[in-house]
PDB file of C-alpha atoms in Angstrom:
ATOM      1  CA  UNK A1153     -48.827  56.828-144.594  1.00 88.00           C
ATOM      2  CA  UNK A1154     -45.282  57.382-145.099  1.00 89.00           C
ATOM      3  CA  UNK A1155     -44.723  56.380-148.561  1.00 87.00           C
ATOM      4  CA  UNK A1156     -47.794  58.135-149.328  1.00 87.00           C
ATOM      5  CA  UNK A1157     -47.338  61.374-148.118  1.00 86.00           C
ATOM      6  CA  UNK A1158     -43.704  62.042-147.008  1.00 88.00           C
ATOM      7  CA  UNK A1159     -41.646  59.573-149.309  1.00 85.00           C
ATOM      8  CA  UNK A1160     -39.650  60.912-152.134  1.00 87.00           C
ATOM      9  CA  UNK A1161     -40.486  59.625-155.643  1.00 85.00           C
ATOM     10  CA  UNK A1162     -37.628  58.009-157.096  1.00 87.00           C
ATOM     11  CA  UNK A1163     -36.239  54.416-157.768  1.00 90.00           C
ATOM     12  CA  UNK A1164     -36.322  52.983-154.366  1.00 90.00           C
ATOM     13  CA  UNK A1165     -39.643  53.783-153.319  1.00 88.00           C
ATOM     14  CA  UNK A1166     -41.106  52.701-156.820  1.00 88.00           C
ATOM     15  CA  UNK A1167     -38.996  49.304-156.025  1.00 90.00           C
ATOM     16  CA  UNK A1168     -40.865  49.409-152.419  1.00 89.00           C
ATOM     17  CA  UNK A1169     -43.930  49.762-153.952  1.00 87.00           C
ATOM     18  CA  UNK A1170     -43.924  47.046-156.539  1.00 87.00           C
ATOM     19  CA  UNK A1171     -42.520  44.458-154.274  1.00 88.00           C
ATOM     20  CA  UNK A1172     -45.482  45.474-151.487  1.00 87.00           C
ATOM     21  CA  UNK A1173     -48.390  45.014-154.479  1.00 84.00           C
ATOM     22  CA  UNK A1174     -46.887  41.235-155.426  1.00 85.00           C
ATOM     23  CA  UNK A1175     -46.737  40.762-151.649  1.00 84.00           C
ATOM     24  CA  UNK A1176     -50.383  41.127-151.655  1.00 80.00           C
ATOM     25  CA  UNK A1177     -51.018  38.871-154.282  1.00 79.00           C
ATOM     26  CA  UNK A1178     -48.474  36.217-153.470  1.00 81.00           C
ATOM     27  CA  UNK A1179     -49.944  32.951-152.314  1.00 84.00           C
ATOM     28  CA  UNK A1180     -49.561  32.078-148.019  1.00 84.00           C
ATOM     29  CA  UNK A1181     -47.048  29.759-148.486  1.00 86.00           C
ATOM     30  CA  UNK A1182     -44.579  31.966-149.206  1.00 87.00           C
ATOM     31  CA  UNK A1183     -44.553  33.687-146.063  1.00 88.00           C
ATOM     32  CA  UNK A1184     -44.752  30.658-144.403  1.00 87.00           C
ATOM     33  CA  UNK A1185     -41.672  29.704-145.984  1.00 88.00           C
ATOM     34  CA  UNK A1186     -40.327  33.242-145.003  1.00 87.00           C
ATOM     35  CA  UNK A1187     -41.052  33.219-141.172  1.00 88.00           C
ATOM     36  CA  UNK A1188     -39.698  29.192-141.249  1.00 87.00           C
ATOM     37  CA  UNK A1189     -36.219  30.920-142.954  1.00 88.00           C
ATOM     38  CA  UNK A1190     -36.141  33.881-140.890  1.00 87.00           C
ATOM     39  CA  UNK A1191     -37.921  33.796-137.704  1.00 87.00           C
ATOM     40  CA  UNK A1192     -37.170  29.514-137.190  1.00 87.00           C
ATOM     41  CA  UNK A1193     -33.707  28.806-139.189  1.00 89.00           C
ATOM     42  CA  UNK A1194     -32.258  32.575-138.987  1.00 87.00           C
ATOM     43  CA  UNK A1195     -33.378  34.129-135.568  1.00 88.00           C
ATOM     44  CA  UNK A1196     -33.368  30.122-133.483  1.00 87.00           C
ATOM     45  CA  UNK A1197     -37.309  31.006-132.803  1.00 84.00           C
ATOM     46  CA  UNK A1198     -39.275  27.961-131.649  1.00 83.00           C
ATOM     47  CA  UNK A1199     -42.250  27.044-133.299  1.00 84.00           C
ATOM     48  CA  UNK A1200     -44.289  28.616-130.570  1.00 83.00           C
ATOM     49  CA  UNK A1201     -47.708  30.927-131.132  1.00 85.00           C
ATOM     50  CA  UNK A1202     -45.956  33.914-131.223  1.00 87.00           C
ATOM     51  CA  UNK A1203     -44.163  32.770-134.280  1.00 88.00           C
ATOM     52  CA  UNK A1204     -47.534  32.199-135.683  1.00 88.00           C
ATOM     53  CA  UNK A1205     -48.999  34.992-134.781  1.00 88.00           C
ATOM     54  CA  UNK A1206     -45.998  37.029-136.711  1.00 89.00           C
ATOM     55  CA  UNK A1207     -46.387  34.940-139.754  1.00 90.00           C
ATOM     56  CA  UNK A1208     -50.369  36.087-140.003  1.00 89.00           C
ATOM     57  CA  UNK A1209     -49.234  39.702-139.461  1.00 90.00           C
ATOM     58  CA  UNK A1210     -46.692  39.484-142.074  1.00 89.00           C
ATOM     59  CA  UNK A1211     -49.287  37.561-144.229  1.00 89.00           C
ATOM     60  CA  UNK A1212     -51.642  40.896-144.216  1.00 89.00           C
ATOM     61  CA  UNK A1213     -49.461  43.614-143.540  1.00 89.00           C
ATOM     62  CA  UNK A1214     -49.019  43.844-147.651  1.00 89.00           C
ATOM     63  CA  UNK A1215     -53.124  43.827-147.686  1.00 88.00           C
ATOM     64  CA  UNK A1216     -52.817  46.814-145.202  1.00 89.00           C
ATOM     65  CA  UNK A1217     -50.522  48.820-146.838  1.00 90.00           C
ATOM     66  CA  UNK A1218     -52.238  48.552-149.865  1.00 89.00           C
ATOM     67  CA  UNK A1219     -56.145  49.040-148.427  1.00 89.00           C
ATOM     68  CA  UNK A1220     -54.698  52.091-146.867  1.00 90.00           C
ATOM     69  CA  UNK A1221     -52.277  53.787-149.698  1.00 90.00           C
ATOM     70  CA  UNK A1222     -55.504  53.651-151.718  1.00 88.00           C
ATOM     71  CA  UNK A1223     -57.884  54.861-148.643  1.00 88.00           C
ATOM     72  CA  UNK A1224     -55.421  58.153-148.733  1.00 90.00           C
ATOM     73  CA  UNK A1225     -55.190  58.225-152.453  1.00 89.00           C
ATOM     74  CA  UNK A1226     -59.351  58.876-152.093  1.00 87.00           C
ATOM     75  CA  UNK A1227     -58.837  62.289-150.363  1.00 88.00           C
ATOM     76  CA  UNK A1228     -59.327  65.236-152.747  1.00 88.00           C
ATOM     77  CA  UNK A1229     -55.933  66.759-153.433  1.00 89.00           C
ATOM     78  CA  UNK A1230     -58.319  70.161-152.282  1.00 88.00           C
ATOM     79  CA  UNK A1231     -58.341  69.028-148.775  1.00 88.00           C
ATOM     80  CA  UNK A1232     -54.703  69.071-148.572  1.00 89.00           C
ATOM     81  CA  UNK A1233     -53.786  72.247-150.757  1.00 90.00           C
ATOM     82  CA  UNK A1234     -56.780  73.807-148.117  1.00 90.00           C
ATOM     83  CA  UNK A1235     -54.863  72.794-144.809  1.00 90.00           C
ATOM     84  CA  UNK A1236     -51.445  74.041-146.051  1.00 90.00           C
ATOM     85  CA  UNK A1237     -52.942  77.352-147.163  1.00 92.00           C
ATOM     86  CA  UNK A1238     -54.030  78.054-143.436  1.00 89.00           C
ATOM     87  CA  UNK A1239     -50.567  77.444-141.953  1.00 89.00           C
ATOM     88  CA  UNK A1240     -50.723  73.598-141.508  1.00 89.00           C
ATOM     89  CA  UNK A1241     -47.487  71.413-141.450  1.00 90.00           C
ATOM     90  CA  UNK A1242     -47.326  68.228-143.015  1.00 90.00           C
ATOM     91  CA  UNK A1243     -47.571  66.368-139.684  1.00 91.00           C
ATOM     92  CA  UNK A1244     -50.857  68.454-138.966  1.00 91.00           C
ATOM     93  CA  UNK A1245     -52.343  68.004-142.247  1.00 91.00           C
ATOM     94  CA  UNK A1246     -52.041  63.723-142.293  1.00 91.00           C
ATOM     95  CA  UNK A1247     -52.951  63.862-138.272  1.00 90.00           C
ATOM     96  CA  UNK A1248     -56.229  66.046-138.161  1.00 88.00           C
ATOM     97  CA  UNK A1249     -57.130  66.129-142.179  1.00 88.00           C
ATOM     98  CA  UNK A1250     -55.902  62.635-144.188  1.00 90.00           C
ATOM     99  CA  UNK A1251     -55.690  59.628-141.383  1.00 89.00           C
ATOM    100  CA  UNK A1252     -59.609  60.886-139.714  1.00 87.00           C
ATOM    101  CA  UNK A1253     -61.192  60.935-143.883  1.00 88.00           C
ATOM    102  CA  UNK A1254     -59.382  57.615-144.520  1.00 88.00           C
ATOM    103  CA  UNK A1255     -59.824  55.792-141.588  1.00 86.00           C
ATOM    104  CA  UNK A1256     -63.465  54.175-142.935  1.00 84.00           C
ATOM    105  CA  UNK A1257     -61.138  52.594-145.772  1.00 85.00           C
ATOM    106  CA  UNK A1258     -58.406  51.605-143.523  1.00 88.00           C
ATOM    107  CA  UNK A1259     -60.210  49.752-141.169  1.00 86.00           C
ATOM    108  CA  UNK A1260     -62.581  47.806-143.937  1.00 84.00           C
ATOM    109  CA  UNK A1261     -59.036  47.057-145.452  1.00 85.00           C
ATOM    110  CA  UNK A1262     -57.634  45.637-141.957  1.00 87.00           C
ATOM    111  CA  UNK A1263     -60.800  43.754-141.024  1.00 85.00           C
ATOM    112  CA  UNK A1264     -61.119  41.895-144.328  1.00 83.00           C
ATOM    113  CA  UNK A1265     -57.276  41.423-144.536  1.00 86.00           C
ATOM    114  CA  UNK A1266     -57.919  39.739-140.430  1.00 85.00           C
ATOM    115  CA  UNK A1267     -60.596  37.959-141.949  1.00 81.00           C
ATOM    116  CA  UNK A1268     -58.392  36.122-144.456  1.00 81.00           C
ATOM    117  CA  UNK A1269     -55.993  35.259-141.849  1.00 84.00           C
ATOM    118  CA  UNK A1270     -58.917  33.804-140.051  1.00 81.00           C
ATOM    119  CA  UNK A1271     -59.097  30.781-142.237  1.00 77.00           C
ATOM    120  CA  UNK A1272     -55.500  30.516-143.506  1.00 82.00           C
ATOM    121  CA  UNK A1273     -53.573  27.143-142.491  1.00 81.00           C
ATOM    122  CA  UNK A1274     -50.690  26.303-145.109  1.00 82.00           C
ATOM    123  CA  UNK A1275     -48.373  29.373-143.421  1.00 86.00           C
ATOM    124  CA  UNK A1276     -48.713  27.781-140.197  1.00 84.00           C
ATOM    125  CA  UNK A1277     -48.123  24.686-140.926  1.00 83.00           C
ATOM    126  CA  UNK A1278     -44.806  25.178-142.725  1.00 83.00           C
ATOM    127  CA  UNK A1279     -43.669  26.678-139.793  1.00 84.00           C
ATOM    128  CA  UNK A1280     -44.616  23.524-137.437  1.00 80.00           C
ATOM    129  CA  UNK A1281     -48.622  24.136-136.422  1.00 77.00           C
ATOM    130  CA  UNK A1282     -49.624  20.535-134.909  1.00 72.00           C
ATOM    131  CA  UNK A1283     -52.206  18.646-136.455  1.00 68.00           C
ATOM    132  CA  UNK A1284     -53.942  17.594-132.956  1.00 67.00           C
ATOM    133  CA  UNK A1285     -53.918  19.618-129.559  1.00 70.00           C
ATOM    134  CA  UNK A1286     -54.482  17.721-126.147  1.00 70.00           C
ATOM    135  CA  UNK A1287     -53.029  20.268-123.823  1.00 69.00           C
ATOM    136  CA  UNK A1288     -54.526  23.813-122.804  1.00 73.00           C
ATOM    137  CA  UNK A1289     -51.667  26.603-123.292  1.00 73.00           C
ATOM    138  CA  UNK A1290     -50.275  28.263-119.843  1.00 73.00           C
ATOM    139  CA  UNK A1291     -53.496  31.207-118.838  1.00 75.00           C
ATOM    140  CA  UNK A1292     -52.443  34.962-119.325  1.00 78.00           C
ATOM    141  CA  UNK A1293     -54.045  35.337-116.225  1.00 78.00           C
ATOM    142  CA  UNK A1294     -53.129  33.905-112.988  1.00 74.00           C
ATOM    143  CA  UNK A1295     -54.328  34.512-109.444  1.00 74.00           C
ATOM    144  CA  UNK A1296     -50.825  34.633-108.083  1.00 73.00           C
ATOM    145  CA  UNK A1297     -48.021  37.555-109.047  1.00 75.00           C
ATOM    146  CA  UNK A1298     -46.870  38.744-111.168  1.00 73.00           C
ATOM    147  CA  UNK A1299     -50.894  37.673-111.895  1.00 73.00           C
ATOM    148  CA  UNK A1300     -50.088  38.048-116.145  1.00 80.00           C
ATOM    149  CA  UNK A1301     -47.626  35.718-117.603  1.00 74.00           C
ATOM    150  CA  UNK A1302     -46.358  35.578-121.103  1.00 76.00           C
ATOM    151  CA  UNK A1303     -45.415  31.997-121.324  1.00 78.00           C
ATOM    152  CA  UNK A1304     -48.587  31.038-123.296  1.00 75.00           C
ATOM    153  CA  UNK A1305     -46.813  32.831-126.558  1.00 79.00           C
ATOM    154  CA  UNK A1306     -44.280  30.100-126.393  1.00 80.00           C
ATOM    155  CA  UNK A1307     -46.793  27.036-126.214  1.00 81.00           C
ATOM    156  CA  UNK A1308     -47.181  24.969-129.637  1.00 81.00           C
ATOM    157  CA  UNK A1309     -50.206  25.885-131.289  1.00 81.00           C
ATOM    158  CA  UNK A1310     -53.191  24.477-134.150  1.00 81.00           C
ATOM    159  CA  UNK A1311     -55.330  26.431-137.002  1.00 83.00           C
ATOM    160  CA  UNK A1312     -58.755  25.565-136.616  1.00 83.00           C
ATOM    161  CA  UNK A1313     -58.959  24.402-140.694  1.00 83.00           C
ATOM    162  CA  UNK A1314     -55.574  21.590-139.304  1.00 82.00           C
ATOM    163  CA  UNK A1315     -57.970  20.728-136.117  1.00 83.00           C
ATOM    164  CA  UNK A1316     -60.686  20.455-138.887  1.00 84.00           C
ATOM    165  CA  UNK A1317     -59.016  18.202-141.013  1.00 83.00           C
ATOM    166  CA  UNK A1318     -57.935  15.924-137.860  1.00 83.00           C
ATOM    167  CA  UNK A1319     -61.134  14.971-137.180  1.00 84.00           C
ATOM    168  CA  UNK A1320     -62.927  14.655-140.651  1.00 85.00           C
ATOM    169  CA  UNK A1321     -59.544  11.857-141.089  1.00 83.00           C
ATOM    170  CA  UNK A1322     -61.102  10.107-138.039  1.00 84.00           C
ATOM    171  CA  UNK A1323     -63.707   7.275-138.612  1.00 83.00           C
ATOM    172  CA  UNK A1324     -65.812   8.204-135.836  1.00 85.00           C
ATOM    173  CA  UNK A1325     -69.258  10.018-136.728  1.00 83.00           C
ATOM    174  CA  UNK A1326     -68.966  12.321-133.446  1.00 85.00           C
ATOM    175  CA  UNK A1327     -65.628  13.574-135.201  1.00 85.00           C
ATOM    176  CA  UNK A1328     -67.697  14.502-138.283  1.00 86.00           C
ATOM    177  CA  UNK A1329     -70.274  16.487-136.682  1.00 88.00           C
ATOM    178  CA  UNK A1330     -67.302  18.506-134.589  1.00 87.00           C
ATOM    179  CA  UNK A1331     -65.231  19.426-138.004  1.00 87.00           C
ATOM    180  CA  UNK A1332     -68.868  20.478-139.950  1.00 90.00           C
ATOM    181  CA  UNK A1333     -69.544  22.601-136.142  1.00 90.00           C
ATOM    182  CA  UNK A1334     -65.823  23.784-136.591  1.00 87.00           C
ATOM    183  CA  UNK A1335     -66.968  24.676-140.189  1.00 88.00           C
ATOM    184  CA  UNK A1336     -69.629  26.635-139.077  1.00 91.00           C
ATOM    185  CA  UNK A1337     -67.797  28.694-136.824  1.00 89.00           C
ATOM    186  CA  UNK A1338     -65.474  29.673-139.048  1.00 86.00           C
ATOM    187  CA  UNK A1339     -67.778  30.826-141.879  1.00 88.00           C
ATOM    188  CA  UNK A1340     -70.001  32.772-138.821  1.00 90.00           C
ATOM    189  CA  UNK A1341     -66.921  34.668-137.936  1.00 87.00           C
ATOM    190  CA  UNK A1342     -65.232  35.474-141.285  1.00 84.00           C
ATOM    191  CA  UNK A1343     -69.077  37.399-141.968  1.00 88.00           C
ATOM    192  CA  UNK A1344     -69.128  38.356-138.881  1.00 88.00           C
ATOM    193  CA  UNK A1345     -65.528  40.366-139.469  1.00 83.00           C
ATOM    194  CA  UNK A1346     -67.124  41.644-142.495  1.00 83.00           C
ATOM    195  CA  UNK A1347     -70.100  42.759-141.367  1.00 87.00           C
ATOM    196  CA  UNK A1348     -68.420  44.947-139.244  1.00 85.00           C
ATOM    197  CA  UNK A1349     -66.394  46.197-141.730  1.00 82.00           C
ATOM    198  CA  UNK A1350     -69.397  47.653-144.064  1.00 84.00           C
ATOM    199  CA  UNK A1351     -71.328  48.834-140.962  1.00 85.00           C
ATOM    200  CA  UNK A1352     -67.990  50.384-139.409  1.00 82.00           C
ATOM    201  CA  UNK A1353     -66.751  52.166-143.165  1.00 81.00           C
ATOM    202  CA  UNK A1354     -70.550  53.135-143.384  1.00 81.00           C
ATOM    203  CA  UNK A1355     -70.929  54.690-139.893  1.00 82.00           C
ATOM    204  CA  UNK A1356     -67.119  56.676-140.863  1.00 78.00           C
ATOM    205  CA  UNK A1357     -67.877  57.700-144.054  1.00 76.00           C
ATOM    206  CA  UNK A1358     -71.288  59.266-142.981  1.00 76.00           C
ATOM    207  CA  UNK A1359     -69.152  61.241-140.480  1.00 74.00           C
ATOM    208  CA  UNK A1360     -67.325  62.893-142.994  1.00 71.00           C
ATOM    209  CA  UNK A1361     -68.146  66.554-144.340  1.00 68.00           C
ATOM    210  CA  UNK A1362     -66.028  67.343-147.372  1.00 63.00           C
TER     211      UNK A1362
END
C-alpha cells in the first residue's frame, strides 16, 4: 500500500520495485540460502521452526506485494479523485475507499502465494529441515501456567514433500502407501487453498458497488 499510494516516484522506489518483481520470480532456493546467511550464520538463529516459518514468509511476501500493488492498481483513478473532492485525506481514502475494493485481489493473491509455500521443501532444507521426525514438538497448550508456551517454535522441524521422500526411499510397501496418502493430502489442501480463494474474491467482488 505504501509504495502504491504514498511513495514518491523517483530512483529508489523504481530500484524497490524491480528488485520486489525478480523476488517473485526467483527460484526457493535463494531464500533459503538467504535465511541460512542471515537468520542462521548472521543473527546465531538455530535451525528451529520459527526459522522456517520466516523463510516461507519471506518466500511469498514478494508474491504479496505484487498480488496486491496490482489489486490497487484495479481501482478506477475516479474513485480516488471522488473521495478527495469530498474532503477525504489520503489515510481516509486507502482505509474506507482502496484497501475494502482491493481486498478480493489481495486475499486470492495471499492464499495462492500460502498455497505455494504449502508444497515448497528446497528452502527448508538449506536451512537444516530433517529428513525423518520421531519426536512430537513441546504443545502450545499446557494444563499447567503459564498454560501457553512458546518453546515449540524452537523444536527442529520436517516439510511434508522431505517426510515424503523418507519413506518412498524405504523398501517397505506400508512406507509406499503412507508417502502416495502424504501425496494426497497435499494436493487436497493446495485446491482446497484455492478454492477458497475464487469463492472468497467472488463473494468480495460481488460486494462491491462502483
Amino acid at each position: 500500500v505504501y509504495l502504491e499510494e504514498y511513495a514518491p516516484r523517483n530512483i529508489w522506489t523504481t530500484l524497490i520495485e524491480i528488485n520486489i518483481a525478480n523476488l517473485a520470480g526467483e527460484p526457493s532456493i535463494i531464500f533459503g540460502l538467504l535465511a541460512l546467511g542471515a537468520l542462521i550464520y548472521g543473527l546465531h538463529l538455530d535451525r528451529s521452526l520459527l526459522v522456517g516459518g520466516i523463510t516461507l514468509a519471506l518466500l511469498i511476501l514478494p508474491i504479496v506485494i505484487v498480488t496486491t500493488r496490482e489489486a490497487l492498481r484495479a481501482i478506477p483513478q475516479g474513485i480516488r479523485e471522488a473521495a478527495y473532492a469530498l474532503g477525504a485525506t489520503k489515510w481516509q481514502v486507502v482505509r474506507h475507499h482502496l484497501i475494502p475494493y482491493s481486498l478480493g485481489g489481495i486475499a486470492t493473491g495471499t492464499i495462492i502465494a500460502m498455497s505455494r509455500a504449502l508444497g515448497e521443501s528446497a528452502p527448508l532444507m538449506t536451512i537444516g529441515a530433517l529428513t525423518f521426525i520421531t519426536f512430537l514438538p513441546p504443545a502450545p497448550i499446557q494444563s499447567q501456567p503459564p498454560f501457553v508456551s512458546f518453546q515449540w517454535l524452537n523444536s527442529e522441524f520436517t516439510a511434508m514433500p522431505i517426510q515424503m521422500f523418507n519413506w518412498i526411499s524405504r523398501p517397505q510397501a506400508e512406507f509406499s502407501a503412507l508417502a502416495a496418502t502424504a501425496g494426497v493430502v497435499l494436493i487436497l489442501m493446495t485446491l482446497s487453498l484455492n478454492a477458497v480463494a475464487i469463492v472468497l474474491r467472488y463473494r468480495l467482488r460481488k460486494r462491491i458497488k462502483w
